[in-house]
Coordinates of C-alpha atoms in Angstrom, one line a residue:
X1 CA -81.0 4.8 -3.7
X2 CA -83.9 6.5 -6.2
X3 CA -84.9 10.1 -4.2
X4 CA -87.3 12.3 -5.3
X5 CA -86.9 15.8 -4.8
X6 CA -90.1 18.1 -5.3
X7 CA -89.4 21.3 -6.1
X8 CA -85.4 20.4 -6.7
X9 CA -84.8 23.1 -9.5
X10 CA -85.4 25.6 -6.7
X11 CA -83.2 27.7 -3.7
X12 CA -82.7 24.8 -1.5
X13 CA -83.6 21.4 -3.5
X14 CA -80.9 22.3 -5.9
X15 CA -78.6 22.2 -3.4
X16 CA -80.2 19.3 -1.9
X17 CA -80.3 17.2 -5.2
X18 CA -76.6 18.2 -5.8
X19 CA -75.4 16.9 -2.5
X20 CA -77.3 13.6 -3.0
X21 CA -76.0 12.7 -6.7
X22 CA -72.3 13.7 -5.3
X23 CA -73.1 11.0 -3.0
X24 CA -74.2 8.7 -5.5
X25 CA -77.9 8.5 -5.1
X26 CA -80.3 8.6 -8.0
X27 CA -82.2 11.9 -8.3
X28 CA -85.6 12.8 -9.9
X29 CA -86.6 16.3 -9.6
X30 CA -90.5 17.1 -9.8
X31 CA -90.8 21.0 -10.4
X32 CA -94.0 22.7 -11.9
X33 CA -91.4 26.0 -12.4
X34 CA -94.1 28.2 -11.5
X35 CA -93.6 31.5 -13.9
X36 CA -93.9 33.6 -10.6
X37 CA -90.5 31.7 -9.0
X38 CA -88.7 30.8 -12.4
X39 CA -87.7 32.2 -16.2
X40 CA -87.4 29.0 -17.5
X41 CA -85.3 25.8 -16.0
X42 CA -82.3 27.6 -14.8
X43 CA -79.0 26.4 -15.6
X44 CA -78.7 25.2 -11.9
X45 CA -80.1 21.8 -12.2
X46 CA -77.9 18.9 -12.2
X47 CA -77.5 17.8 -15.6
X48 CA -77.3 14.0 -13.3
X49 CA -80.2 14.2 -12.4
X50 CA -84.0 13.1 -14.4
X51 CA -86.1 16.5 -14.0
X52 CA -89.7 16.5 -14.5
X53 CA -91.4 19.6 -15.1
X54 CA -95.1 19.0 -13.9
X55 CA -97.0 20.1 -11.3
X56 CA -97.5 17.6 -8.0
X57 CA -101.4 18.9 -7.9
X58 CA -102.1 16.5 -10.8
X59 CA -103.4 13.0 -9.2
X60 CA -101.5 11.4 -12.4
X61 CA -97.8 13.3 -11.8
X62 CA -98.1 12.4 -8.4
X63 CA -98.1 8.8 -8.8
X64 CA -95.6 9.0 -11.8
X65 CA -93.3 11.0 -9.5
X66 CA -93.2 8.4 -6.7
X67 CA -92.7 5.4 -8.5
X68 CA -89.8 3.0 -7.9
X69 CA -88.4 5.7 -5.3
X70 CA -86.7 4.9 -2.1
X71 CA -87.1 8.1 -0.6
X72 CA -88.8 11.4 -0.7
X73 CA -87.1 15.1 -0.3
X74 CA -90.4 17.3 -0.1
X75 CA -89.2 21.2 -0.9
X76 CA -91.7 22.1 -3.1
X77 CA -93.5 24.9 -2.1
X78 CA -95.2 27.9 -2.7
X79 CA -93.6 30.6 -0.2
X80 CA -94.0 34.1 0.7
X81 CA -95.9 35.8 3.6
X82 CA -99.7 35.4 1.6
X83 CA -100.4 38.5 3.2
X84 CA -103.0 39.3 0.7
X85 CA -106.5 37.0 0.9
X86 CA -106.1 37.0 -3.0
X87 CA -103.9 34.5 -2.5
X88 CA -105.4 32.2 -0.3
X89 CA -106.3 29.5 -3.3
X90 CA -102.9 29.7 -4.5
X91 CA -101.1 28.9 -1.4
X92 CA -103.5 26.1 -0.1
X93 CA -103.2 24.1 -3.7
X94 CA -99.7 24.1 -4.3
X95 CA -98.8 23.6 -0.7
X96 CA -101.5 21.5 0.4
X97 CA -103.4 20.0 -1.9
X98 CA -100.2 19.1 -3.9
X99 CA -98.5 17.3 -0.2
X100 CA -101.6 15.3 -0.1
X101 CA -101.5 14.1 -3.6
X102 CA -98.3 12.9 -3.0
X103 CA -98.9 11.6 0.0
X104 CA -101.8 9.6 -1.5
X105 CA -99.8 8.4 -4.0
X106 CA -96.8 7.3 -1.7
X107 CA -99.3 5.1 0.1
X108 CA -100.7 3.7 -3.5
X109 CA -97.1 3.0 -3.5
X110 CA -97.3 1.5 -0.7
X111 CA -94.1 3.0 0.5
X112 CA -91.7 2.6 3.0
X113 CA -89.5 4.7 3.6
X114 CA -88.0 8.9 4.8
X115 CA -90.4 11.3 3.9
X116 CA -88.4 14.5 4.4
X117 CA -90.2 17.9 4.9
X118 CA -89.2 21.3 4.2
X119 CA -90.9 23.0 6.7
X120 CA -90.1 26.6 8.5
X121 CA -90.1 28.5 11.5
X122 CA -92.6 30.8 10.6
X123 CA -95.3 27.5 11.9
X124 CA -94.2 29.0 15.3
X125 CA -95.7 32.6 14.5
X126 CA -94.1 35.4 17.4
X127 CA -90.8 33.7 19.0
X128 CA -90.7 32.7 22.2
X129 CA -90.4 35.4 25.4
X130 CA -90.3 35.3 28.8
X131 CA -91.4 38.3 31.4
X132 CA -89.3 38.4 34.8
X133 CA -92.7 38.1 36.2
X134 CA -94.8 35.5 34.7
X135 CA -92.6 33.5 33.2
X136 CA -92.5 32.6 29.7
X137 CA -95.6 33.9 28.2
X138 CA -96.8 34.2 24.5
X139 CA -97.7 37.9 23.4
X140 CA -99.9 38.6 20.8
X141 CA -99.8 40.7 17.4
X142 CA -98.4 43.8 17.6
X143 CA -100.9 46.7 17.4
X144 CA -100.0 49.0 14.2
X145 CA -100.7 52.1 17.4
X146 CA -97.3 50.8 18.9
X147 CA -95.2 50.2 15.6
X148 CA -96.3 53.9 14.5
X149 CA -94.9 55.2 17.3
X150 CA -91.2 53.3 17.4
X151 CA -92.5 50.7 19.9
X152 CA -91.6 47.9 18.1
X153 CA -90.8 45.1 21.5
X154 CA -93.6 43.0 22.0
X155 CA -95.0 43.5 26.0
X156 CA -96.0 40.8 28.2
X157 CA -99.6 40.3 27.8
X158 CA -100.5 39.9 31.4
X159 CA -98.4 42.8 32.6
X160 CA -97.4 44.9 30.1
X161 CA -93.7 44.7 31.3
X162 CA -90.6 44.2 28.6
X163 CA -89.6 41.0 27.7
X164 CA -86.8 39.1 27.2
X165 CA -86.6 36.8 23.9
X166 CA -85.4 33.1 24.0
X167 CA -84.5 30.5 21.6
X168 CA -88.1 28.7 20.8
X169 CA -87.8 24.7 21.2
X170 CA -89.9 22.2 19.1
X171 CA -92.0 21.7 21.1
X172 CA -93.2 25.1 21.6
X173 CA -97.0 25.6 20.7
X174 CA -97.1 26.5 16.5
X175 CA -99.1 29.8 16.0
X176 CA -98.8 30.5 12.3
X177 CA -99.7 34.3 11.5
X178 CA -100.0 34.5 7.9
X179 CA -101.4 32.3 5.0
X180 CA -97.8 30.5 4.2
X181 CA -97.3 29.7 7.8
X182 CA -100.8 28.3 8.1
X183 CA -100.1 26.0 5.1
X184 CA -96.2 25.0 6.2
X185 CA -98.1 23.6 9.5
X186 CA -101.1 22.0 7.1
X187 CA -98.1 20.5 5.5
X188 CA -96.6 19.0 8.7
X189 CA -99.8 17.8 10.1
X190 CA -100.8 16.1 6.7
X191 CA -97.4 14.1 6.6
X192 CA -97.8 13.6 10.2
X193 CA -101.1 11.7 9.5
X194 CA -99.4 9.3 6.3
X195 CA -96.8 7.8 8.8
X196 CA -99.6 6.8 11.4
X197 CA -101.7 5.3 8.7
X198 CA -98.4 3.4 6.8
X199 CA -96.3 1.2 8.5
X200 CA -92.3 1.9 7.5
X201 CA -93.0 5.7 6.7
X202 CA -90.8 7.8 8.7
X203 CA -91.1 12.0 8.7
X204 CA -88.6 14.4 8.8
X205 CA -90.3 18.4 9.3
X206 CA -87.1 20.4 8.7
X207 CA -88.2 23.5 10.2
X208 CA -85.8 25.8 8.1
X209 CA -85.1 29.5 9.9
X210 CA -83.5 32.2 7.7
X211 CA -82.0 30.8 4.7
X212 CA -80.0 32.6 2.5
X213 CA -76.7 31.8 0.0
X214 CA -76.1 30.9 -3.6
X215 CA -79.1 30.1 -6.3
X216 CA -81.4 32.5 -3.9
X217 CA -84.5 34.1 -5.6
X218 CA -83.8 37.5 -7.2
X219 CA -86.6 40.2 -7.2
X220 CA -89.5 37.8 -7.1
X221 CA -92.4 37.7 -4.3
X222 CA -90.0 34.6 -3.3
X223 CA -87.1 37.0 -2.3
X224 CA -85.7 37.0 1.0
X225 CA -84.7 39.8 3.3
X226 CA -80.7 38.8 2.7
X227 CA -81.9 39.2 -0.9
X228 CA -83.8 42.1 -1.3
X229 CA -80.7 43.6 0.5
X230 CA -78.1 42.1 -2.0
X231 CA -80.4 43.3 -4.9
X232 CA -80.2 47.5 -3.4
X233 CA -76.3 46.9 -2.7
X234 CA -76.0 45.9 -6.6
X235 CA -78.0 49.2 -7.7
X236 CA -75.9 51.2 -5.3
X237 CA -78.6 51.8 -2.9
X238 CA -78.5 51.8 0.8
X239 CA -80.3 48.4 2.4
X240 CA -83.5 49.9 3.5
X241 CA -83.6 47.9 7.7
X242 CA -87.0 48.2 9.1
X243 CA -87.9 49.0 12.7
X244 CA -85.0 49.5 14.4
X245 CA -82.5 47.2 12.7
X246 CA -82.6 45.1 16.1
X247 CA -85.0 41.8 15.1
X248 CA -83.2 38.6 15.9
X249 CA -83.0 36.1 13.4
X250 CA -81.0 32.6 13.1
X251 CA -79.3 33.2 9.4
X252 CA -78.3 29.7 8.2
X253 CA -76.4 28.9 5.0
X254 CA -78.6 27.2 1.7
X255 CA -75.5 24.4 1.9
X256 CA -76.0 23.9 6.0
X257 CA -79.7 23.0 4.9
X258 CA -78.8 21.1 2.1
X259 CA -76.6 19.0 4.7
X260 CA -79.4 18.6 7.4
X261 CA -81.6 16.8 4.5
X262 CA -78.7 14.7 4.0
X263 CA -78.7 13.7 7.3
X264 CA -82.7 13.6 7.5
X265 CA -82.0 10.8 4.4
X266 CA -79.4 9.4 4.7
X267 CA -78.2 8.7 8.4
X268 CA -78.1 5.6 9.9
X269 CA -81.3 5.3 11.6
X270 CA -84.6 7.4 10.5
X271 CA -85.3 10.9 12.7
X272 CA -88.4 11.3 13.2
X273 CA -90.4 14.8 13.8
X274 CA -89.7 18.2 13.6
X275 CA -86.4 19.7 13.7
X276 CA -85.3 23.3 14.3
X277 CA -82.6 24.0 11.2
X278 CA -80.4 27.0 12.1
X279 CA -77.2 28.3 12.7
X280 CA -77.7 28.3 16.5
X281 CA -75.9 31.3 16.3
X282 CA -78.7 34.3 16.1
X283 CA -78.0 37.7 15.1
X284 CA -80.2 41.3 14.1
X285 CA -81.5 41.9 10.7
X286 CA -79.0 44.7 10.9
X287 CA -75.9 42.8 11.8
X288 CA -76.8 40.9 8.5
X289 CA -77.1 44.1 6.4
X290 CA -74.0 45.1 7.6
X291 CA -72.1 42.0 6.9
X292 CA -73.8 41.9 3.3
X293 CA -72.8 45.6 2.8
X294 CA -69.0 45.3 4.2
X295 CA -68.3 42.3 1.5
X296 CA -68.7 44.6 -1.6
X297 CA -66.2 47.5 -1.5
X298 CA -67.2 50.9 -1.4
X299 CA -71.1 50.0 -0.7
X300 CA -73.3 52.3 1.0
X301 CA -74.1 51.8 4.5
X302 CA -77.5 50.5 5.7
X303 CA -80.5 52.8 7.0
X304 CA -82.4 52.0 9.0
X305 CA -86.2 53.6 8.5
X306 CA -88.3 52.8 11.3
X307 CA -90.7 51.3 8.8
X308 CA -92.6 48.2 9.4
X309 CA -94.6 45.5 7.7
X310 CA -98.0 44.4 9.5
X311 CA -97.9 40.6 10.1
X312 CA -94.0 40.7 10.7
X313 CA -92.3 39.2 14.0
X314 CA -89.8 41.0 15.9
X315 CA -87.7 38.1 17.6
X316 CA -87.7 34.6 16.4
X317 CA -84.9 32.6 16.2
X318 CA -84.1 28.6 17.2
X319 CA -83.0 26.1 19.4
X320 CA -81.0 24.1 17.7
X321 CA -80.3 21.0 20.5
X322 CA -82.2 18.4 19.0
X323 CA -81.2 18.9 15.6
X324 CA -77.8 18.5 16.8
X325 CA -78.4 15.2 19.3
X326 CA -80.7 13.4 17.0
X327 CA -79.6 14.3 13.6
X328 CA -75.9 14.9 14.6
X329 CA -76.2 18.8 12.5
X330 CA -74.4 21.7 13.4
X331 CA -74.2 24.0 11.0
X332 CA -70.4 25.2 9.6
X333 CA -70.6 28.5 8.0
X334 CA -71.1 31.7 9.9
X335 CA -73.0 35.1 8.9
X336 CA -69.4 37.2 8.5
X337 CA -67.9 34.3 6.1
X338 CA -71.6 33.6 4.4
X339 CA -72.4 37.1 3.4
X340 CA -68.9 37.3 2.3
X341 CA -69.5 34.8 -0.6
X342 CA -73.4 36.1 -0.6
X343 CA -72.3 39.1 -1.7
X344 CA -70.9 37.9 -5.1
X345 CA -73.2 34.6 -5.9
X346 CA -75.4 33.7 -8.4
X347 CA -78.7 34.4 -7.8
X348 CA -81.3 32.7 -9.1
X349 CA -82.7 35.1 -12.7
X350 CA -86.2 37.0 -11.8
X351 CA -89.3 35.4 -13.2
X352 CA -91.2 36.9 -16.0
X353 CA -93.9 39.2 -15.5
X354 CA -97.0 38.8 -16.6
X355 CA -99.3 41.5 -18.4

């Protein structure tokens, strides 16, 4: 098969359009390798595969992009929290406006075929709680009064009392808190609406939780926690933990995701909806600086500060069931072995700066 994969020089389609050419598909990468996420086409793309560096906003790359393709591996994205307004435009063109060019040109195409999503977890906003009293209940923001002062659990809303976190299904209600989750739900909904309008268009959301492992952004506004971590460790600096250390998480390996899209494009019958992609096997923001900081020899010991970032959640991690019945995933590589190789892989070169 002929599969597109937007945004395939980056984190996860790199890994994605590797897995697929070892299978002996046809890749074409689509990247606009945006000067805030990349310095230059890094040496990670698969010299297999055609890449095209244009930018999926353009009616006319759209339509070039999906042409004579079988099947579609969405990753391109635009990520980050968009905690400032400033960045509002930004996020909403190359998230959403660039999904619905595609998708327009897909069914110009008419096509038929797996659209597969890169979605995320953060579409569910807080994770998912329950009080001993009312049952499971969904708590709002945390007030900045609280986090000031070290109280950093979210209570029940109707009590007060503490609560205890759970793995959050599908199906639970999405209640995106910042700009990129806003648009990562846009996304879904948008490719949602092209496979009710087209016959023979089947969507995978791959609601991706905590990715971290090779080719991971270095020192961009891209980086992830695991990175940002990795990047102290390799200045001989302490991993600075917020809060109390004790935020769950579901840390899943960049090659575990990779796998799921293979799955999402390649398995025997199409799997449609939204999928939680995790390790199924959740663990604290510090359990993960501490298996990043016992990999590298002689490496300082984390702190934890107390501080706190407003617009952060304190639990979220997944249920991984129907990822595992329908899609037949499971992921293979734990935290202890992942931050092992983690600690000494290639990251992906920080972008330029401008000014």
């Amino acid at each position: 098969m002929r599969i597109l994969v937007t945004g395939g020089a980056g984190f996860v389609g790199s890994h994605v359009a590797e897995q697929l050419l070892e299978r002996g598909h046809e890749v074409r990468i689509v990247d606009a390798l945006l000067p805030t996420a990349h310095d230059g086409a890094p040496g990670f793309v698969p010299a297999a595969a055609e890449l095209v560096v244009a930018d999926l906003r353009d009616a006319d790359v759209a339509r070039a992009a999906v042409a004579g393709v079988d099947a579609v591996c969405h990753q391109a994205s635009m990520v980050g929290l968009g905690a400032d307004v400033g960045d509002l435009p930004d996020y909403v063109a190359h998230n959403d406006l660039a999904t619905a060019q595609l998708l327009r040109a897909l069914a110009e195409a008419r096509f038929r075929g797996r659209l597969v999503l890169a979605s995320s977890m953060v579409v569910y906003g807080e994770g998912r709680y329950a009080c001993p009293e009312h049952g499971v209940v969904r708590p709002g923001p945390r007030a900045v009064a609280d986090l000031e002062a070290g109280r950093f659990e979210p209570p029940c809303p109707a009590c007060g009392r503490a609560l205890e976190p759970r793995a959050v299904p599908e199906d639970a209600p999405p209640d995106p808190r910042n700009v990129y989750a806003a648009t990562k739900l846009h996304q879904e909904h948008l490719c949602a609406a092209l496979a009710r309008e087209r016959d023979g268009v089947h969507v995978t959301a791959l609601r991706y939780h905590n990715v971290y492992g090779p080719r991971m952004p270095r020192d961009t506004p891209y980086a992830g926690v695991a990175s940002i971590f990795r990047s102290a460790l390799e200045r001989g600096e302490a991993p600075q933990v917020f809060e109390d250390g004790a935020q769950v998480r579901d840390f899943v390996h960049v090659r575990d995701v990779a796998r799921a899209n293979m799955l999402a494009l390649l398995g025997d019958e199409p799997a449609t909806g939204a999928f939680n992609i995790a390790s199924g096997t959740p663990r604290t923001v510090g359990d993960m600086a501490r298996a990043l900081a016992a990999a590298l020899p002689g490496a300082p010991a984390p702190v934890v500060t107390g501080a706190f970032r407003r617009g952060d959640v304190r639990h979220v991690f997944a249920a991984p069931d129907r990822a595992r019945e329908v899609l037949g995933f499971s992921a293979r590589t734990g935290l202890e072995d992942g931050m092992a190789e983690f600690a000494h892989a290639v990251l992906r070169s920080p972008a330029r700066r401008s000014g």
